[in-house]
mmCIF file of C-alpha atoms and ligand atoms in Angstrom:
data_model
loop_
_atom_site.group_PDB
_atom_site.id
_atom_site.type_symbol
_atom_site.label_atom_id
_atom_site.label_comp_id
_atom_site.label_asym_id
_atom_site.label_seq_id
_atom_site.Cartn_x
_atom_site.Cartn_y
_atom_site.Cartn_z
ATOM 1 C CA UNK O 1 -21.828 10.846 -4.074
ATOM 2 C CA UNK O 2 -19.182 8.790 -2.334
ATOM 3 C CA UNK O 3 -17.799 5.244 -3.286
ATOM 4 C CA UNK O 4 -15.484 2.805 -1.507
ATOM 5 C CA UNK O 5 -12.940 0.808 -2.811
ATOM 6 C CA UNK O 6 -10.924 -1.778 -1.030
ATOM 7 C CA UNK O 7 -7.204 -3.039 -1.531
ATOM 8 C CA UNK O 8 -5.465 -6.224 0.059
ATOM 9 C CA UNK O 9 -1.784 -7.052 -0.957
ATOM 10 C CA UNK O 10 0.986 -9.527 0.614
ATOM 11 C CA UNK O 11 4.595 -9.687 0.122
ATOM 12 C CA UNK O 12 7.272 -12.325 1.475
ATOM 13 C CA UNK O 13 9.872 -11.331 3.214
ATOM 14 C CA UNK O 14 13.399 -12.242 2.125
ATOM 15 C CA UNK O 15 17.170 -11.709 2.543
ATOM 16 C CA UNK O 16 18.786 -8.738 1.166
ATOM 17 C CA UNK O 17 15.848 -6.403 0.104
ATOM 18 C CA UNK O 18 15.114 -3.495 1.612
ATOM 19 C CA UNK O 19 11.581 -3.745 3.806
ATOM 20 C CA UNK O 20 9.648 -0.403 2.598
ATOM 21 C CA UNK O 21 5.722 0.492 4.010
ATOM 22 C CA UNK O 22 4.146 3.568 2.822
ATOM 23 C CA UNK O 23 7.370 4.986 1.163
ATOM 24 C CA UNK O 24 9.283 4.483 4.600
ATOM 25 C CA UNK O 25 12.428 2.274 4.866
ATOM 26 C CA UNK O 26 12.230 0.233 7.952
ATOM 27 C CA UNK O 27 15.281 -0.906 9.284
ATOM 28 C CA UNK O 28 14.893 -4.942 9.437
ATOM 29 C CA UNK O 29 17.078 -7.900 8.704
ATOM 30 C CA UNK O 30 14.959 -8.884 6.098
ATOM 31 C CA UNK O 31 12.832 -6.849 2.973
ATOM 32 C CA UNK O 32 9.839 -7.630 0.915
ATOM 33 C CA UNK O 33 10.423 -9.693 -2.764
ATOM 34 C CA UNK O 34 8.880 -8.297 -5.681
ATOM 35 C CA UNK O 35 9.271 -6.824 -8.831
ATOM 36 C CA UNK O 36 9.098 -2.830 -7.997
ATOM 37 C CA UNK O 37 9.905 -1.744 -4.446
ATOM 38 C CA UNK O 38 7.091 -4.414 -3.113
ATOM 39 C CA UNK O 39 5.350 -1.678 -0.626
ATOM 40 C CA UNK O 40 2.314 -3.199 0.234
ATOM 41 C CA UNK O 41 1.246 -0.307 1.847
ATOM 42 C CA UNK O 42 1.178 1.378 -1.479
ATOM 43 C CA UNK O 43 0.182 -1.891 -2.934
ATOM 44 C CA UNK O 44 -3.079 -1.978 -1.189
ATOM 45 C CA UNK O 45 -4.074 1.448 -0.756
ATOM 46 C CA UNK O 46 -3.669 1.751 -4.897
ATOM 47 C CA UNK O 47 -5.764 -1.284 -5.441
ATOM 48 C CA UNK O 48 -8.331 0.180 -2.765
ATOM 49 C CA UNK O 49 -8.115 3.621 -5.122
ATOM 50 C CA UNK O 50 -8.777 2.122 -8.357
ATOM 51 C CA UNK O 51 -11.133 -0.506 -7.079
ATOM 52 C CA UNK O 52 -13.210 2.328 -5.506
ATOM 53 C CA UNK O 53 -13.154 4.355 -8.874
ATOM 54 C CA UNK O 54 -13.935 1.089 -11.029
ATOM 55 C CA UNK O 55 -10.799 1.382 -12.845
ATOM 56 C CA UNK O 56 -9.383 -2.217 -12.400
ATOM 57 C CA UNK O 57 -6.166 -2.930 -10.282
ATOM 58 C CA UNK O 58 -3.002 -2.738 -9.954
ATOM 59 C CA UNK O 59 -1.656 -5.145 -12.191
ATOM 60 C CA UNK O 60 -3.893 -4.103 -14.853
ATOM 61 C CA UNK O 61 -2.125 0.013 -14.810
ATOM 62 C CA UNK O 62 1.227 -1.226 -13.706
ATOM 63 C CA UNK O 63 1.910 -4.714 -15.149
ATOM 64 C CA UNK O 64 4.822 -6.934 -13.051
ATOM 65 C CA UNK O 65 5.773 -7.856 -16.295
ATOM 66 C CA UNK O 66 7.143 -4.576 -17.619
ATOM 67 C CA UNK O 67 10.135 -3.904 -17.004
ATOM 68 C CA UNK O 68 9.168 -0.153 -16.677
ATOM 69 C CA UNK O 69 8.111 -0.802 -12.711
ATOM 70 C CA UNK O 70 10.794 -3.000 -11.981
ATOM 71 C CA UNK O 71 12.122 -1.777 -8.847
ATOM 72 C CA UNK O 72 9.756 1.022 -9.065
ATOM 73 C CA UNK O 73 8.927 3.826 -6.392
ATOM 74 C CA UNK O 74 5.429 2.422 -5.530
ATOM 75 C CA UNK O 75 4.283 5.724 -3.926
ATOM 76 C CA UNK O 76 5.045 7.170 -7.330
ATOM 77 C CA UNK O 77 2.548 3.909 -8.656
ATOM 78 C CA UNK O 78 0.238 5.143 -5.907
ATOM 79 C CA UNK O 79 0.105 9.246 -6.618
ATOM 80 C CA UNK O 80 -0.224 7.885 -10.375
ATOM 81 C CA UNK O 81 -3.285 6.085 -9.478
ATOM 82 C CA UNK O 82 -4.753 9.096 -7.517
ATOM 83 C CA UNK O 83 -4.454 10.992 -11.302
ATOM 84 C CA UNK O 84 -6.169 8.327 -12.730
ATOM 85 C CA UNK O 85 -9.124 7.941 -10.124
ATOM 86 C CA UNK O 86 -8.996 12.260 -10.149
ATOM 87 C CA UNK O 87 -9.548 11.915 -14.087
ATOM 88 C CA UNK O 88 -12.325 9.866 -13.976
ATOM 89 C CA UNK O 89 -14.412 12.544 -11.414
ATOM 90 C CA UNK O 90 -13.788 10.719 -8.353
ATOM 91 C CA UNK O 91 -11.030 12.430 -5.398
ATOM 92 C CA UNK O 92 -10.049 10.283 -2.259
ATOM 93 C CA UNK O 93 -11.376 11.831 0.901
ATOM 94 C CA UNK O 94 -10.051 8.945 3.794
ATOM 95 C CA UNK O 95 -8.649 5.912 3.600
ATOM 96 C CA UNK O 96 -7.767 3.358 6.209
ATOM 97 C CA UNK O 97 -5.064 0.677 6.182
ATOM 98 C CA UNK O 98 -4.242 -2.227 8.557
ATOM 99 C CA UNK O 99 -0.422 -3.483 8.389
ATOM 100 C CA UNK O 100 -0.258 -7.513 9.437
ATOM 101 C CA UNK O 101 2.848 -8.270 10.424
ATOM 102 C CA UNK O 102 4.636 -10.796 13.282
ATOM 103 C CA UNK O 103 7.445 -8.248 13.059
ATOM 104 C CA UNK O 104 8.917 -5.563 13.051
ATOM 105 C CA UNK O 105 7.229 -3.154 15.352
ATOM 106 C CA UNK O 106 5.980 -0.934 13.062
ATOM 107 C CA UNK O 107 4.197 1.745 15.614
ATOM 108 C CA UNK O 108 7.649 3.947 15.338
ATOM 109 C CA UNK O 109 7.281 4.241 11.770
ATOM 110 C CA UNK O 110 2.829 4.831 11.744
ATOM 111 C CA UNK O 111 3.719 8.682 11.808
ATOM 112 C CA UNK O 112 5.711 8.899 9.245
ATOM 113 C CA UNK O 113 3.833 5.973 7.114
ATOM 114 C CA UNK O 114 0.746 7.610 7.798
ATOM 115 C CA UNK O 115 1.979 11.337 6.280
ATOM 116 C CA UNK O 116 3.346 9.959 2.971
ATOM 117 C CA UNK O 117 -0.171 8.515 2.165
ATOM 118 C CA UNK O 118 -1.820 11.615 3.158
ATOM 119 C CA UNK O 119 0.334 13.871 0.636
ATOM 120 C CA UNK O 120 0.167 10.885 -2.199
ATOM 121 C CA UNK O 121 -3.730 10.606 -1.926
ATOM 122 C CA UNK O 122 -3.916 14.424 -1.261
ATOM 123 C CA UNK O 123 -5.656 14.474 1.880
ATOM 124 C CA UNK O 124 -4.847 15.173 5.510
ATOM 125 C CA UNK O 125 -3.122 12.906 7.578
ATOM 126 C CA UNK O 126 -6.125 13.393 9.717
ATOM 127 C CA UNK O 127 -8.217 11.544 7.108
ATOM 128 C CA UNK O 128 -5.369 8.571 6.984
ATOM 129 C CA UNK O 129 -6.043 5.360 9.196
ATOM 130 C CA UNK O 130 -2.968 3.547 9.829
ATOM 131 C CA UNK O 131 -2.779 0.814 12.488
ATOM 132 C CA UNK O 132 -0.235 -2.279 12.850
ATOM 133 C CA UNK O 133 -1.233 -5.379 13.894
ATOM 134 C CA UNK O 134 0.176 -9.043 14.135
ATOM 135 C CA UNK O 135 -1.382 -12.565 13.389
ATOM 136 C CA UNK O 136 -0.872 -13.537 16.596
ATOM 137 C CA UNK O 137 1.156 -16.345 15.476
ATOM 138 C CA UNK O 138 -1.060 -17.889 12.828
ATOM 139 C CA UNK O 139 -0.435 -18.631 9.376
ATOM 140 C CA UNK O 140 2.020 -17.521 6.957
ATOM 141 C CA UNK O 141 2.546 -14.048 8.683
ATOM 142 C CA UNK O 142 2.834 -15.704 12.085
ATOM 143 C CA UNK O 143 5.505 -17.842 10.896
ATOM 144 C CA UNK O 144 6.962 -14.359 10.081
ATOM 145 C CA UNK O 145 6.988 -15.885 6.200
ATOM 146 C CA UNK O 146 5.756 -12.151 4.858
ATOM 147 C CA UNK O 147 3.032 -9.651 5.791
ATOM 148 C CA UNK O 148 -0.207 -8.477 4.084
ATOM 149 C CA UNK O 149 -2.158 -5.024 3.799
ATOM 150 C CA UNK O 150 -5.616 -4.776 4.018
ATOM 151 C CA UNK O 151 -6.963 -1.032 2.553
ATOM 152 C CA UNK O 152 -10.081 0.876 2.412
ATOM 153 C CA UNK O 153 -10.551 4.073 0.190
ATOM 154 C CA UNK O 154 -13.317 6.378 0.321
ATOM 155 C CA UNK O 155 -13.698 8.428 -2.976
ATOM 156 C CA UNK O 156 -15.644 12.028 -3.185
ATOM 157 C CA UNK O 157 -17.211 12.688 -6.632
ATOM 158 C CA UNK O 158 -15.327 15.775 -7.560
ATOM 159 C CA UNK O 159 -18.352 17.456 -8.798
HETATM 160 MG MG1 MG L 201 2.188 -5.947 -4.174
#
Protein backbone atom coordinates (compact mmCIF):
# COMPACT_ATOMS: atom_id res chain seq x y z
CA UNK A 1 0.00 0.00 0.00
CA UNK A 2 1.45 3.42 -0.69
CA UNK A 3 -0.21 6.94 -0.17
CA UNK A 4 0.84 10.46 -1.16
CA UNK A 5 0.58 13.44 0.64
CA UNK A 6 1.36 16.89 -0.53
CA UNK A 7 2.68 20.10 1.38
CA UNK A 8 2.85 23.83 0.06
CA UNK A 9 4.10 26.62 2.50
CA UNK A 10 5.29 30.43 1.90
CA UNK A 11 7.16 32.71 4.04
CA UNK A 12 8.09 36.56 3.54
CA UNK A 13 11.21 37.56 3.65
CA UNK A 14 12.28 40.31 6.05
CA UNK A 15 15.14 42.24 7.71
CA UNK A 16 17.05 40.75 10.45
CA UNK A 17 15.95 37.01 10.50
CA UNK A 18 17.96 34.45 9.68
CA UNK A 19 16.84 32.72 6.05
CA UNK A 20 16.85 28.79 7.00
CA UNK A 21 15.70 25.84 4.13
CA UNK A 22 15.79 22.34 5.16
CA UNK A 23 17.67 23.02 8.51
CA UNK A 24 20.46 24.96 6.48
CA UNK A 25 21.32 28.64 7.22
CA UNK A 26 21.76 30.46 4.02
CA UNK A 27 23.74 33.36 4.11
CA UNK A 28 21.33 36.30 2.71
CA UNK A 29 20.62 39.88 3.60
CA UNK A 30 17.32 39.07 4.44
CA UNK A 31 15.42 35.83 6.52
CA UNK A 32 12.00 34.39 6.53
CA UNK A 33 9.17 35.96 9.31
CA UNK A 34 7.39 33.60 11.33
CA UNK A 35 6.72 32.34 14.53
CA UNK A 36 9.31 29.19 14.83
CA UNK A 37 12.37 29.23 12.58
CA UNK A 38 9.87 29.74 9.37
CA UNK A 39 11.70 26.81 7.19
CA UNK A 40 9.45 26.24 4.57
CA UNK A 41 11.29 23.50 3.49
CA UNK A 42 10.36 21.77 6.66
CA UNK A 43 7.11 23.56 6.49
CA UNK A 44 6.01 21.83 3.42
CA UNK A 45 7.55 18.58 3.49
CA UNK A 46 5.69 18.14 7.20
CA UNK A 47 2.39 19.18 5.79
CA UNK A 48 3.10 16.75 2.71
CA UNK A 49 3.86 13.93 5.69
CA UNK A 50 0.83 14.35 7.64
CA UNK A 51 -1.40 15.11 4.71
CA UNK A 52 -0.23 11.79 3.14
CA UNK A 53 -0.92 9.86 6.50
CA UNK A 54 -4.42 11.71 7.02
CA UNK A 55 -3.31 13.20 10.15
CA UNK A 56 -4.21 16.93 9.51
CA UNK A 57 -1.45 19.69 9.15
CA UNK A 58 0.80 21.51 10.50
CA UNK A 59 -0.95 23.97 12.36
CA UNK A 60 -3.22 21.50 13.74
CA UNK A 61 0.20 19.36 15.69
CA UNK A 62 2.19 22.50 16.10
CA UNK A 63 -0.14 25.49 16.68
CA UNK A 64 1.58 29.24 15.79
CA UNK A 65 -0.14 30.19 18.69
CA UNK A 66 1.81 28.31 21.35
CA UNK A 67 4.38 29.68 22.50
CA UNK A 68 6.06 26.19 22.76
CA UNK A 69 7.23 26.48 18.79
CA UNK A 70 8.06 29.93 18.91
CA UNK A 71 11.30 30.12 17.31
CA UNK A 72 11.28 26.46 17.08
CA UNK A 73 13.81 24.05 15.21
CA UNK A 74 11.34 23.11 12.39
CA UNK A 75 13.36 19.99 11.39
CA UNK A 76 12.76 18.95 14.97
CA UNK A 77 8.66 19.84 13.96
CA UNK A 78 9.44 17.76 10.88
CA UNK A 79 11.26 14.38 12.50
CA UNK A 80 8.23 14.84 15.08
CA UNK A 81 5.82 14.47 12.34
CA UNK A 82 7.68 11.43 10.81
CA UNK A 83 6.84 9.71 14.59
CA UNK A 84 3.50 10.60 14.21
CA UNK A 85 2.89 9.38 10.49
CA UNK A 86 5.37 6.07 11.74
CA UNK A 87 2.67 5.57 14.63
CA UNK A 88 -0.14 5.49 12.61
CA UNK A 89 1.49 2.40 10.19
CA UNK A 90 2.54 4.55 7.47
CA UNK A 91 6.83 5.21 6.85
CA UNK A 92 7.97 7.84 4.16
CA UNK A 93 9.76 6.16 1.31
CA UNK A 94 10.56 9.55 -1.20
CA UNK A 95 9.62 12.77 -1.17
CA UNK A 96 10.18 15.59 -3.58
CA UNK A 97 10.33 19.34 -2.94
CA UNK A 98 10.53 22.38 -5.28
CA UNK A 99 12.10 25.68 -3.60
CA UNK A 100 10.52 29.06 -5.47
CA UNK A 101 12.56 31.66 -4.95
CA UNK A 102 13.83 35.04 -7.11
CA UNK A 103 16.87 34.74 -4.85
CA UNK A 104 19.28 33.53 -3.40
CA UNK A 105 20.85 30.87 -5.49
CA UNK A 106 20.06 28.11 -3.61
CA UNK A 107 21.86 25.20 -5.88
CA UNK A 108 25.08 25.56 -3.35
CA UNK A 109 23.05 24.71 -0.51
CA UNK A 110 20.61 21.52 -2.52
CA UNK A 111 23.35 19.06 -1.10
CA UNK A 112 23.29 19.82 2.06
CA UNK A 113 19.31 20.73 2.11
CA UNK A 114 18.70 17.64 0.46
CA UNK A 115 20.71 15.31 3.33
CA UNK A 116 18.96 16.86 6.37
CA UNK A 117 15.53 15.75 4.91
CA UNK A 118 16.79 12.42 4.11
CA UNK A 119 18.00 11.69 7.87
CA UNK A 120 14.66 13.62 9.32
CA UNK A 121 12.24 11.49 7.10
CA UNK A 122 14.63 8.45 7.48
CA UNK A 123 15.32 7.70 4.04
CA UNK A 124 18.21 8.04 1.63
CA UNK A 125 19.15 11.10 0.16
CA UNK A 126 18.75 9.12 -2.96
CA UNK A 127 14.98 9.00 -2.34
CA UNK A 128 15.01 13.06 -1.63
CA UNK A 129 14.01 15.40 -4.65
CA UNK A 130 15.25 18.78 -4.15
CA UNK A 131 15.30 21.32 -6.99
CA UNK A 132 15.35 25.34 -6.87
CA UNK A 133 13.57 27.28 -9.06
CA UNK A 134 12.52 31.04 -9.55
CA UNK A 135 9.18 32.76 -10.65
CA UNK A 136 10.72 34.19 -13.31
CA UNK A 137 9.78 37.50 -12.14
CA UNK A 138 6.09 37.07 -11.46
CA UNK A 139 4.16 37.66 -8.50
CA UNK A 140 4.96 38.02 -4.99
CA UNK A 141 8.18 35.81 -5.22
CA UNK A 142 9.31 37.66 -8.34
CA UNK A 143 9.11 40.83 -6.61
CA UNK A 144 11.51 38.91 -4.28
CA UNK A 145 8.53 39.69 -1.47
CA UNK A 146 9.12 35.87 0.04
CA UNK A 147 9.35 32.34 -1.40
CA UNK A 148 7.06 29.26 -1.28
CA UNK A 149 7.63 25.33 -1.07
CA UNK A 150 5.75 23.04 -2.89
CA UNK A 151 6.20 19.12 -1.34
CA UNK A 152 5.26 15.71 -2.25
CA UNK A 153 5.54 12.67 0.22
CA UNK A 154 5.19 9.19 -0.63
CA UNK A 155 4.28 6.99 2.46
CA UNK A 156 4.98 2.95 2.64
CA UNK A 157 2.47 1.10 4.89
CA UNK A 158 4.86 -0.27 7.42
CA UNK A 159 3.24 -3.57 7.40
MG1 LIG B 1 5.40 27.83 7.42
Amino acid sequence: MIRTGIGYDSHRFVEGRPLILGGVTIPFHLGLAGHSDADAVAHALTDALLGGAGLGDIGSHFPDTDDQWKDADSMLLLASAVKLVRQSGWTPSSCDVTIIAEAPKLLPHVAQIKSNCATALGITAADVGMKGKTNEGMGFIGRGEGIAVIAVATLTALS
